[in-house]
mmCIF file of C-alpha atoms in Angstrom:
data_model
loop_
_atom_site.group_PDB
_atom_site.id
_atom_site.type_symbol
_atom_site.label_atom_id
_atom_site.label_comp_id
_atom_site.label_asym_id
_atom_site.label_seq_id
_atom_site.Cartn_x
_atom_site.Cartn_y
_atom_site.Cartn_z
ATOM 1 C CA MET A 1 56.930 -48.070 -35.361
ATOM 2 C CA ARG A 2 57.397 -49.850 -31.928
ATOM 3 C CA TYR A 3 53.816 -49.955 -31.288
ATOM 4 C CA ILE A 4 53.005 -51.559 -34.594
ATOM 5 C CA LEU A 5 56.253 -54.139 -33.883
ATOM 6 C CA ILE A 6 54.692 -54.831 -30.592
ATOM 7 C CA LEU A 7 51.434 -55.702 -32.148
ATOM 8 C CA LEU A 8 52.681 -58.045 -34.687
ATOM 9 C CA LEU A 9 55.035 -60.090 -31.983
ATOM 10 C CA ILE A 10 51.384 -60.738 -30.293
ATOM 11 C CA PHE A 11 49.480 -61.757 -33.277
ATOM 12 C CA THR A 12 51.446 -63.479 -35.377
ATOM 13 C CA SER A 13 51.471 -66.725 -33.728
ATOM 14 C CA ALA A 14 47.949 -67.428 -33.981
ATOM 15 C CA ALA A 15 47.683 -66.764 -37.560
ATOM 16 C CA HIS A 16 46.692 -69.773 -39.323
ATOM 17 C CA ALA A 17 43.651 -71.143 -36.903
ATOM 18 C CA ALA A 18 40.835 -71.295 -37.894
ATOM 19 C CA GLY A 19 39.438 -68.574 -35.751
ATOM 20 C CA PRO A 20 41.299 -66.486 -33.507
ATOM 21 C CA GLU A 21 43.443 -68.680 -30.428
ATOM 22 C CA LYS A 22 42.176 -65.524 -27.793
ATOM 23 C CA ILE A 23 38.959 -63.003 -27.972
ATOM 24 C CA ALA A 24 38.974 -59.774 -26.880
ATOM 25 C CA THR A 25 37.388 -59.109 -23.272
ATOM 26 C CA TYR A 26 38.552 -57.727 -19.801
ATOM 27 C CA ASP A 27 36.918 -56.721 -16.327
ATOM 28 C CA ARG A 28 34.722 -53.910 -16.917
ATOM 29 C CA LYS A 29 35.080 -53.488 -13.529
ATOM 30 C CA THR A 30 38.262 -51.551 -14.450
ATOM 31 C CA TRP A 31 36.506 -48.379 -15.051
ATOM 32 C CA PRO A 32 36.137 -46.190 -12.245
ATOM 33 C CA GLU A 33 33.108 -44.661 -13.241
ATOM 34 C CA ALA A 34 29.028 -46.188 -13.264
ATOM 35 C CA ILE A 35 27.412 -46.127 -16.057
ATOM 36 C CA ASP A 36 23.993 -45.429 -14.971
ATOM 37 C CA SER A 37 22.675 -42.293 -17.421
ATOM 38 C CA ASN A 38 23.102 -41.389 -21.375
ATOM 39 C CA ALA A 39 25.906 -39.046 -19.654
ATOM 40 C CA ALA A 40 27.609 -41.548 -18.676
ATOM 41 C CA PHE A 41 27.326 -44.200 -21.126
ATOM 42 C CA ASP A 42 28.411 -41.813 -23.823
ATOM 43 C CA ARG A 43 31.137 -40.767 -22.001
ATOM 44 C CA ALA A 44 32.450 -44.234 -21.405
ATOM 45 C CA SER A 45 31.662 -45.302 -25.321
ATOM 46 C CA ALA A 46 33.117 -41.845 -25.774
ATOM 47 C CA PHE A 47 36.531 -43.290 -24.438
ATOM 48 C CA GLU A 48 36.026 -46.990 -25.838
ATOM 49 C CA GLY A 49 36.197 -45.485 -29.131
ATOM 50 C CA TYR A 50 39.324 -43.618 -28.852
ATOM 51 C CA HIS A 51 41.324 -46.639 -27.546
ATOM 52 C CA PHE A 52 40.081 -48.292 -30.786
ATOM 53 C CA LEU A 53 41.130 -45.927 -33.061
ATOM 54 C CA ASP A 54 44.073 -44.910 -31.114
ATOM 55 C CA VAL A 55 45.058 -48.688 -31.754
ATOM 56 C CA LEU A 56 43.754 -49.333 -35.298
ATOM 57 C CA SER A 57 45.717 -45.622 -36.708
ATOM 58 C CA ALA A 58 48.823 -47.347 -34.964
ATOM 59 C CA VAL A 59 48.660 -49.819 -37.943
ATOM 60 C CA ASP A 60 49.976 -48.839 -41.875
ATOM 61 C CA THR A 61 46.525 -50.932 -43.109
ATOM 62 C CA GLY A 62 47.320 -49.160 -46.320
ATOM 63 C CA SER A 63 50.396 -51.791 -46.383
ATOM 64 C CA ALA A 64 49.659 -55.214 -47.666
ATOM 65 C CA GLU A 65 53.116 -56.686 -46.198
ATOM 66 C CA THR A 66 51.927 -54.975 -42.862
ATOM 67 C CA ILE A 67 48.444 -56.612 -42.448
ATOM 68 C CA ARG A 68 49.510 -60.133 -43.989
ATOM 69 C CA ALA A 69 52.439 -59.511 -40.858
ATOM 70 C CA PHE A 70 49.395 -58.451 -38.663
ATOM 71 C CA THR A 71 46.550 -60.768 -39.659
ATOM 72 C CA GLY A 72 48.591 -63.864 -40.382
ATOM 73 C CA VAL A 73 46.686 -63.817 -43.749
ATOM 74 C CA LYS A 74 48.907 -64.673 -46.453
ATOM 75 C CA GLU A 75 47.172 -63.168 -49.174
ATOM 76 C CA PRO A 76 45.508 -60.164 -47.713
ATOM 77 C CA ASP A 77 42.484 -59.000 -49.573
ATOM 78 C CA MET A 78 43.353 -55.129 -49.086
ATOM 79 C CA ALA A 79 40.351 -53.877 -51.224
ATOM 80 C CA SER A 80 37.916 -55.341 -48.203
ATOM 81 C CA VAL A 81 40.758 -54.150 -45.647
ATOM 82 C CA LYS A 82 40.614 -50.521 -46.885
ATOM 83 C CA ARG A 83 36.724 -51.011 -47.482
ATOM 84 C CA TRP A 84 36.744 -52.473 -43.359
ATOM 85 C CA VAL A 85 38.434 -49.525 -42.028
ATOM 86 C CA ARG A 86 36.624 -46.734 -44.349
ATOM 87 C CA PHE A 87 33.464 -47.651 -42.679
ATOM 88 C CA ALA A 88 34.778 -48.558 -39.037
ATOM 89 C CA ARG A 89 35.988 -45.619 -38.613
ATOM 90 C CA GLY A 90 33.130 -43.436 -40.068
ATOM 91 C CA GLU A 91 30.438 -45.672 -37.559
ATOM 92 C CA LEU A 92 32.924 -44.201 -35.055
ATOM 93 C CA VAL A 93 32.440 -40.909 -36.517
ATOM 94 C CA LYS A 94 29.286 -41.255 -35.735
ATOM 95 C CA ASN A 95 28.902 -42.107 -32.279
ATOM 96 C CA PHE A 96 30.735 -39.860 -31.339
ATOM 97 C CA ASN A 97 28.839 -37.041 -32.555
ATOM 98 C CA ALA A 98 25.465 -39.036 -31.092
ATOM 99 C CA THR A 99 27.316 -38.167 -28.119
ATOM 100 C CA GLN A 100 26.934 -34.126 -28.956
ATOM 101 C CA ARG A 101 23.754 -33.750 -26.878
ATOM 102 C CA GLN A 102 22.731 -30.622 -26.461
ATOM 103 C CA ASP A 103 21.574 -31.113 -22.843
ATOM 104 C CA ALA A 104 25.751 -31.990 -21.960
ATOM 105 C CA LYS A 105 28.694 -30.283 -22.225
ATOM 106 C CA GLY A 106 29.638 -32.559 -24.875
ATOM 107 C CA TRP A 107 33.325 -34.287 -25.499
ATOM 108 C CA GLY A 108 33.602 -31.359 -28.472
ATOM 109 C CA GLY A 109 31.726 -28.547 -26.861
ATOM 110 C CA GLY A 110 28.338 -29.845 -28.396
ATOM 111 C CA SER A 111 29.857 -29.725 -32.082
ATOM 112 C CA LYS A 112 29.429 -32.209 -34.740
ATOM 113 C CA ILE A 113 33.056 -34.075 -36.321
ATOM 114 C CA ASP A 114 33.741 -35.553 -39.459
ATOM 115 C CA SER A 115 37.013 -37.494 -39.275
ATOM 116 C CA ALA A 116 38.556 -39.707 -37.053
ATOM 117 C CA GLU A 117 41.803 -37.593 -36.862
ATOM 118 C CA THR A 118 39.448 -35.010 -35.168
ATOM 119 C CA TYR A 119 37.822 -37.662 -32.481
ATOM 120 C CA LEU A 120 41.241 -38.145 -31.563
ATOM 121 C CA ALA A 121 42.594 -34.907 -32.024
ATOM 122 C CA LEU A 122 39.444 -34.100 -29.376
ATOM 123 C CA MET A 123 39.728 -36.972 -26.431
ATOM 124 C CA ARG A 124 43.206 -36.654 -26.338
ATOM 125 C CA PRO A 125 43.496 -34.126 -24.001
ATOM 126 C CA HIS A 126 40.652 -35.610 -21.570
ATOM 127 C CA TYR A 127 42.220 -38.716 -21.779
ATOM 128 C CA LEU A 128 45.807 -38.108 -21.172
ATOM 129 C CA THR A 129 44.582 -36.034 -18.220
ATOM 130 C CA LEU A 130 42.676 -38.834 -16.363
ATOM 131 C CA SER A 131 43.268 -39.170 -12.794
ATOM 132 C CA PRO A 132 45.623 -42.523 -11.949
ATOM 133 C CA GLU A 133 42.271 -44.496 -10.576
ATOM 134 C CA TYR A 134 41.726 -45.021 -14.244
ATOM 135 C CA ASP A 135 45.482 -46.575 -15.308
ATOM 136 C CA GLN A 136 44.121 -50.374 -14.832
ATOM 137 C CA TRP A 137 41.149 -49.104 -17.511
ATOM 138 C CA LYS A 138 43.532 -47.703 -19.707
ATOM 139 C CA GLU A 139 46.046 -50.802 -19.439
ATOM 140 C CA ARG A 140 42.715 -53.583 -19.853
ATOM 141 C CA SER A 141 41.032 -51.539 -22.482
ATOM 142 C CA ARG A 142 43.829 -50.814 -24.845
ATOM 143 C CA LYS A 143 44.622 -54.354 -24.879
ATOM 144 C CA PHE A 144 41.140 -55.396 -24.797
ATOM 145 C CA HIS A 145 41.047 -52.924 -28.494
ATOM 146 C CA THR A 146 44.332 -54.211 -29.492
ATOM 147 C CA ARG A 147 42.909 -57.740 -29.679
ATOM 148 C CA TYR A 148 39.403 -56.504 -31.047
ATOM 149 C CA VAL A 149 41.232 -55.025 -33.703
ATOM 150 C CA TYR A 150 43.265 -58.018 -34.920
ATOM 151 C CA GLU A 151 39.373 -59.636 -34.978
ATOM 152 C CA GLN A 152 38.291 -57.709 -37.136
ATOM 153 C CA LEU A 153 41.505 -57.029 -39.503
ATOM 154 C CA ARG A 154 41.749 -60.649 -39.841
ATOM 155 C CA LEU A 155 38.225 -61.034 -41.209
ATOM 156 C CA ALA A 156 38.108 -58.187 -43.670
ATOM 157 C CA ALA A 157 41.466 -59.639 -44.903
ATOM 158 C CA LEU A 158 40.106 -63.512 -45.517
ATOM 159 C CA PHE A 159 36.509 -61.393 -47.387
ATOM 160 C CA PRO A 160 35.131 -61.870 -49.418
ATOM 161 C CA ARG A 161 37.308 -65.252 -50.410
ATOM 162 C CA ILE A 162 35.995 -66.697 -46.705
ATOM 163 C CA THR A 163 32.764 -64.373 -45.699
ATOM 164 C CA SER A 164 31.942 -63.438 -42.290
ATOM 165 C CA GLU A 165 29.690 -60.589 -40.684
ATOM 166 C CA ILE A 166 32.294 -57.909 -41.365
ATOM 167 C CA LEU A 167 31.297 -56.818 -44.177
ATOM 168 C CA LYS A 168 27.857 -56.563 -46.690
ATOM 169 C CA LEU A 169 27.802 -58.677 -49.640
ATOM 170 C CA ASP A 170 24.727 -57.522 -51.018
ATOM 171 C CA GLN A 171 22.713 -54.628 -49.579
ATOM 172 C CA SER A 172 19.942 -55.803 -48.428
ATOM 173 C CA GLU A 173 21.736 -58.105 -45.688
ATOM 174 C CA ARG A 174 21.237 -56.666 -41.801
ATOM 175 C CA ASN A 175 23.539 -57.072 -39.956
ATOM 176 C CA GLY A 176 22.435 -54.532 -36.848
ATOM 177 C CA PHE A 177 24.207 -51.106 -38.006
ATOM 178 C CA GLU A 178 20.891 -50.453 -39.619
ATOM 179 C CA LEU A 179 19.429 -50.103 -35.442
ATOM 180 C CA ASN A 180 18.848 -46.495 -33.831
ATOM 181 C CA ASP A 181 21.353 -45.006 -31.578
ATOM 182 C CA LYS A 182 21.530 -47.327 -28.837
ATOM 183 C CA GLN A 183 18.996 -50.012 -30.297
ATOM 184 C CA PHE A 184 20.596 -53.892 -29.691
ATOM 185 C CA ILE A 185 18.806 -56.791 -30.391
ATOM 186 C CA LEU A 186 19.837 -60.619 -28.747
ATOM 187 C CA THR A 187 20.461 -63.236 -31.360
ATOM 188 C CA PHE A 188 20.615 -66.924 -30.780
ATOM 189 C CA ASP A 189 22.249 -69.530 -33.062
ATOM 190 C CA ASP A 190 21.973 -73.596 -33.464
ATOM 191 C CA GLY A 191 19.188 -74.101 -31.173
ATOM 192 C CA PRO A 192 17.070 -76.191 -30.347
ATOM 193 C CA SER A 193 20.055 -77.435 -27.477
ATOM 194 C CA PRO A 194 20.217 -81.024 -26.971
ATOM 195 C CA ASN A 195 20.693 -80.234 -23.884
ATOM 196 C CA GLY A 196 17.477 -78.187 -23.127
ATOM 197 C CA VAL A 197 19.821 -75.059 -22.787
ATOM 198 C CA THR A 198 17.418 -73.474 -25.339
ATOM 199 C CA GLY A 199 14.384 -73.581 -23.061
ATOM 200 C CA LYS A 200 16.191 -72.301 -20.298
ATOM 201 C CA MET A 201 17.402 -69.629 -22.320
ATOM 202 C CA ILE A 202 13.890 -68.649 -23.133
ATOM 203 C CA SER A 203 13.073 -68.931 -19.315
ATOM 204 C CA GLU A 204 15.294 -65.851 -18.688
ATOM 205 C CA LEU A 205 14.430 -63.913 -21.663
ATOM 206 C CA ASN A 206 10.541 -64.387 -20.185
ATOM 207 C CA SER A 207 11.517 -63.338 -16.851
ATOM 208 C CA ARG A 208 12.927 -60.192 -17.897
ATOM 209 C CA HIS A 209 10.462 -59.256 -20.831
ATOM 210 C CA LEU A 210 12.824 -59.122 -23.456
ATOM 211 C CA LYS A 211 12.443 -60.515 -26.982
ATOM 212 C CA ALA A 212 15.127 -62.291 -29.158
ATOM 213 C CA ALA A 213 15.466 -64.352 -32.497
ATOM 214 C CA PHE A 214 16.745 -68.052 -32.898
ATOM 215 C CA PHE A 215 18.078 -68.759 -35.714
ATOM 216 C CA LEU A 216 16.927 -72.932 -36.045
ATOM 217 C CA LEU A 217 18.851 -75.902 -37.458
ATOM 218 C CA GLY A 218 16.228 -77.736 -39.280
ATOM 219 C CA GLU A 219 17.679 -81.253 -38.109
ATOM 220 C CA ARG A 220 17.331 -80.437 -34.622
ATOM 221 C CA LEU A 221 14.344 -78.627 -35.567
ATOM 222 C CA GLU A 222 12.885 -82.331 -36.776
ATOM 223 C CA THR A 223 13.440 -84.140 -33.196
ATOM 224 C CA LEU A 224 10.925 -81.849 -31.616
ATOM 225 C CA PRO A 225 7.119 -81.841 -31.848
ATOM 226 C CA PRO A 226 5.490 -78.996 -33.689
ATOM 227 C CA GLU A 227 3.153 -78.555 -30.610
ATOM 228 C CA LYS A 228 6.404 -78.389 -28.024
ATOM 229 C CA ALA A 229 8.372 -76.404 -30.462
ATOM 230 C CA GLN A 230 5.731 -73.644 -30.634
ATOM 231 C CA ALA A 231 5.302 -73.948 -27.158
ATOM 232 C CA LEU A 232 8.893 -73.704 -26.763
ATOM 233 C CA TYR A 233 9.535 -70.389 -28.872
ATOM 234 C CA ALA A 234 6.388 -68.774 -28.206
ATOM 235 C CA GLY A 235 6.801 -64.833 -28.473
ATOM 236 C CA HIS A 236 10.206 -65.079 -30.154
ATOM 237 C CA TYR A 237 11.000 -64.886 -33.855
ATOM 238 C CA VAL A 238 12.524 -67.903 -35.500
ATOM 239 C CA GLY A 239 14.718 -67.958 -38.532
ATOM 240 C CA SER A 240 16.654 -70.216 -40.591
ATOM 241 C CA HIS A 241 20.346 -71.588 -39.658
ATOM 242 C CA GLY A 242 19.976 -74.037 -42.372
ATOM 243 C CA TYR A 243 18.943 -77.761 -41.965
ATOM 244 C CA THR A 244 22.806 -78.851 -40.706
ATOM 245 C CA HIS A 245 25.707 -76.542 -39.341
ATOM 246 C CA LYS A 246 27.641 -76.381 -42.248
ATOM 247 C CA ALA A 247 29.366 -74.119 -44.274
ATOM 248 C CA HIS A 248 27.594 -73.948 -47.019
ATOM 249 C CA PRO A 249 29.341 -72.229 -49.687
ATOM 250 C CA ARG A 250 31.153 -75.611 -49.770
ATOM 251 C CA TYR A 251 27.790 -77.255 -49.235
ATOM 252 C CA ALA A 252 26.868 -79.182 -52.224
ATOM 253 C CA GLN A 253 23.481 -79.348 -51.028
ATOM 254 C CA TRP A 254 23.037 -75.646 -50.179
ATOM 255 C CA GLN A 255 20.013 -74.936 -51.401
ATOM 256 C CA SER A 256 17.800 -77.691 -50.615
ATOM 257 C CA SER A 257 19.179 -77.185 -47.337
ATOM 258 C CA ILE A 258 17.617 -73.638 -47.085
ATOM 259 C CA ASP A 259 14.415 -74.892 -48.738
ATOM 260 C CA ARG A 260 14.015 -77.769 -46.379
ATOM 261 C CA THR A 261 14.874 -75.153 -43.104
ATOM 262 C CA HIS A 262 12.532 -72.451 -44.632
ATOM 263 C CA ALA A 263 9.439 -74.802 -45.614
ATOM 264 C CA LEU A 264 10.111 -76.670 -41.680
ATOM 265 C CA ILE A 265 9.918 -73.468 -40.035
ATOM 266 C CA SER A 266 6.830 -72.232 -42.209
ATOM 267 C CA ALA A 267 5.002 -75.780 -41.270
ATOM 268 C CA VAL A 268 5.633 -75.607 -38.062
ATOM 269 C CA PHE A 269 5.452 -72.085 -36.487
ATOM 270 C CA SER A 270 2.837 -70.584 -39.837
ATOM 271 C CA THR A 271 5.819 -68.433 -40.136
ATOM 272 C CA PRO A 272 5.442 -66.667 -43.830
ATOM 273 C CA SER A 273 8.302 -67.472 -45.752
ATOM 274 C CA ASN A 274 9.725 -64.212 -46.885
ATOM 275 C CA ARG A 275 9.419 -63.695 -42.544
ATOM 276 C CA ILE A 276 12.088 -66.440 -42.284
ATOM 277 C CA GLY A 277 15.336 -64.965 -42.786
ATOM 278 C CA PHE A 278 18.484 -67.063 -43.015
ATOM 279 C CA ARG A 279 21.436 -67.123 -40.741
ATOM 280 C CA PRO A 280 24.282 -68.630 -42.550
ATOM 281 C CA PRO A 281 26.840 -71.150 -40.498
ATOM 282 C CA TYR A 282 29.908 -69.130 -39.696
ATOM 283 C CA GLY A 283 28.027 -65.845 -41.801
ATOM 284 C CA GLN A 284 29.649 -67.672 -45.226
ATOM 285 C CA ARG A 285 27.346 -67.728 -47.657
ATOM 286 C CA THR A 286 27.785 -66.423 -51.500
ATOM 287 C CA PRO A 287 25.895 -63.969 -54.429
ATOM 288 C CA GLU A 288 24.406 -67.422 -55.480
ATOM 289 C CA MET A 289 22.755 -67.329 -51.589
ATOM 290 C CA ILE A 290 21.460 -64.231 -51.222
ATOM 291 C CA ALA A 291 19.808 -64.050 -55.045
ATOM 292 C CA HIS A 292 18.116 -67.520 -53.958
ATOM 293 C CA LEU A 293 16.686 -66.013 -50.457
ATOM 294 C CA ARG A 294 15.392 -63.193 -52.888
ATOM 295 C CA THR A 295 13.807 -64.543 -55.594
ATOM 296 C CA VAL A 296 12.274 -68.247 -54.177
ATOM 297 C CA HIS A 297 11.436 -66.813 -50.274
ATOM 298 C CA HIS A 298 11.784 -62.770 -50.749
ATOM 299 C CA SER A 299 13.802 -63.397 -47.632
ATOM 300 C CA LEU A 300 16.736 -61.886 -46.916
ATOM 301 C CA VAL A 301 20.182 -62.546 -44.711
ATOM 302 C CA ALA A 302 20.715 -62.180 -41.076
ATOM 303 C CA LEU A 303 23.962 -61.050 -39.885
ATOM 304 C CA TRP A 304 25.356 -59.617 -36.390
ATOM 305 C CA ASN A 305 27.742 -57.207 -35.293
ATOM 306 C CA ILE A 306 28.951 -57.672 -32.332
ATOM 307 C CA ASP A 307 30.216 -61.303 -31.720
ATOM 308 C CA SER A 308 29.880 -62.488 -28.332
ATOM 309 C CA GLN A 309 32.066 -65.576 -28.722
ATOM 310 C CA ASP A 310 30.744 -67.680 -25.863
ATOM 311 C CA TRP A 311 31.806 -70.819 -27.756
ATOM 312 C CA ASN A 312 35.184 -70.159 -26.237
ATOM 313 C CA ARG A 313 35.551 -72.459 -23.130
ATOM 314 C CA LYS A 314 38.466 -70.397 -22.140
ATOM 315 C CA ILE A 315 35.970 -67.609 -20.608
ATOM 316 C CA GLY A 316 33.257 -67.547 -17.707
ATOM 317 C CA PRO A 317 29.585 -65.533 -18.183
ATOM 318 C CA ASP A 318 31.786 -62.496 -16.097
ATOM 319 C CA GLN A 319 34.381 -62.139 -19.408
ATOM 320 C CA LEU A 320 31.652 -63.007 -22.051
ATOM 321 C CA SER A 321 28.866 -60.140 -20.661
ATOM 322 C CA ASP A 322 32.369 -57.936 -20.180
ATOM 323 C CA ARG A 323 33.272 -58.169 -23.937
ATOM 324 C CA VAL A 324 29.483 -57.858 -25.391
ATOM 325 C CA THR A 325 29.177 -54.867 -22.949
ATOM 326 C CA THR A 326 32.236 -53.029 -24.258
ATOM 327 C CA LEU A 327 31.272 -53.221 -27.878
ATOM 328 C CA ILE A 328 27.680 -51.928 -27.207
ATOM 329 C CA LEU A 329 29.857 -48.696 -25.767
ATOM 330 C CA LEU A 330 32.307 -48.962 -28.839
ATOM 331 C CA TRP A 331 29.402 -49.236 -31.465
ATOM 332 C CA ARG A 332 26.397 -47.945 -29.847
ATOM 333 C CA LYS A 333 23.922 -50.088 -31.866
ATOM 334 C CA GLY A 334 23.733 -54.065 -33.472
ATOM 335 C CA ILE A 335 22.904 -57.483 -33.392
ATOM 336 C CA ILE A 336 24.188 -59.820 -30.643
ATOM 337 C CA LEU A 337 25.137 -63.054 -31.413
ATOM 338 C CA PHE A 338 25.087 -65.235 -28.938
ATOM 339 C CA HIS A 339 24.731 -69.556 -29.183
ATOM 340 C CA ASP A 340 21.985 -71.248 -27.219
ATOM 341 C CA MET A 341 24.190 -74.313 -26.419
ATOM 342 C CA TYR A 342 26.397 -72.961 -23.583
ATOM 343 C CA PRO A 343 25.009 -72.142 -19.767
ATOM 344 C CA LYS A 344 27.479 -69.657 -19.377
ATOM 345 C CA SER A 345 25.497 -67.661 -21.502
ATOM 346 C CA ILE A 346 22.123 -67.675 -20.001
ATOM 347 C CA GLU A 347 23.972 -65.816 -16.801
ATOM 348 C CA ALA A 348 25.691 -63.502 -19.487
ATOM 349 C CA VAL A 349 22.556 -62.201 -20.650
ATOM 350 C CA GLY A 350 21.299 -61.713 -17.015
ATOM 351 C CA ALA A 351 23.603 -59.323 -16.617
ATOM 352 C CA LEU A 352 23.175 -57.254 -19.852
ATOM 353 C CA HIS A 353 19.857 -57.035 -19.148
ATOM 354 C CA ASP A 354 21.355 -55.385 -15.995
ATOM 355 C CA PHE A 355 22.738 -52.949 -17.352
ATOM 356 C CA SER A 356 20.814 -52.234 -20.212
ATOM 357 C CA ARG A 357 18.557 -50.612 -17.692
ATOM 358 C CA GLU A 358 21.078 -48.656 -15.773
ATOM 359 C CA ALA A 359 22.408 -47.077 -19.523
ATOM 360 C CA ASN A 360 18.781 -46.548 -21.011
ATOM 361 C CA ILE A 361 19.703 -48.999 -23.737
ATOM 362 C CA GLU A 362 16.748 -50.599 -25.674
ATOM 363 C CA PHE A 363 16.682 -54.748 -26.597
ATOM 364 C CA VAL A 364 14.130 -54.365 -29.185
ATOM 365 C CA ASP A 365 11.853 -56.970 -30.631
ATOM 366 C CA PRO A 366 13.244 -58.335 -33.339
ATOM 367 C CA GLY A 367 9.695 -59.103 -35.158
#
C-alpha cells in the first residue's frame, strides 16, 4: 500500500497535461553486463520484464478510484484498462518463455510458464541475490518502469474516448506485436521535414543498410517535385500520415485528408492504394476511418508499440536510445516510432543499430 501511495503522489501533478510531462528513460550503462549475445539479451530482457510486472502488480488496476488517482483521468475506461493489463501480462509471459532456450539454462530451468505470477516468483530469487554492482540499475530501472506503467495506464484509461496506440480498435490494425521475437521495424512520422533532417536520416539508414517506413504528410510531400521525392525515399517504404497533422476524429475533412494523401503517394511513387498504410496523427482514429480505408483503399491502420518520445526537448540522443533499448528488451518485438524532424533521432538510430548487431536483434524491411 505504501508503494502505491508513493506512485500516486509522483503522478498526480501531471494529470491533466496533453501528454506526460516526464517520460521514462534511464542510463543503460547502469546495467553492468554487456548485451552481446542471445543469452545476454535474454537475461537483461527477463530482468526488465520483472521490474515492469512488479510495478504493475503494485497498482490496483481493478479499482477505478486507484486508476483515477494514478493517471489523473477523471473517468477512466476500466474495460480498456483491464484489457491492456491482461494483454501486457500475457505478452510478458510469452517473452519469458522466449528466454527458455534448450541450449541455455533458462530462468525456469528451461520450462515454460503460464502466468505473470509465476514469472515474478521464478525471477524474484535471482533478483534478490544480484550483487551490489546491480544496485544502481535496480533503482534506475524501477523508476523507469514506474514512469512507463503510468504512461501506458494513462493511455488505456483514456481509450477509446481518446484513441492511441495502446489498444487496437480493429484486428486489421498493425501495432508491432505481430512480428516474430527480436524483430523490429523503424518508422518515421511527419516528413518530409522542412529542415532537411529527412535526407540526413535516410543517408544514415542507407549507410547502415537499414530499411525504414516513412509516413508522410500530404501537404509537405506536395512541396517536393516528384523526382526529388522519389530519389529521397528510394528503397524505403512510404505510407500516409494524412494530408495535415490534425487529430482526424475531430477533423471534419478526415476523409478528404486520407483520400488526397493516398492519391498523392500513389501518383508520386507508383504505389498501389492497398500498399499505402495510414498512420493516424497521434494514433487517433475511429471505426469509420478503419472501414473507409478497408473498403475504399483496401489498406489498413499502421500503429506502433514502442514510442521513442523523440519530440521531448528535455531528452538527448543518449536518453532516446536508452529508452528505446529498454523497451526493446521489455517487449522483444515491435514497431518503433520516431519523427524525421529531430537531428538527435539520427544519432539515436545509429546507437540502436550498433546495439542490434551486438544483441542479435533484427530491423526488418517494412516493405
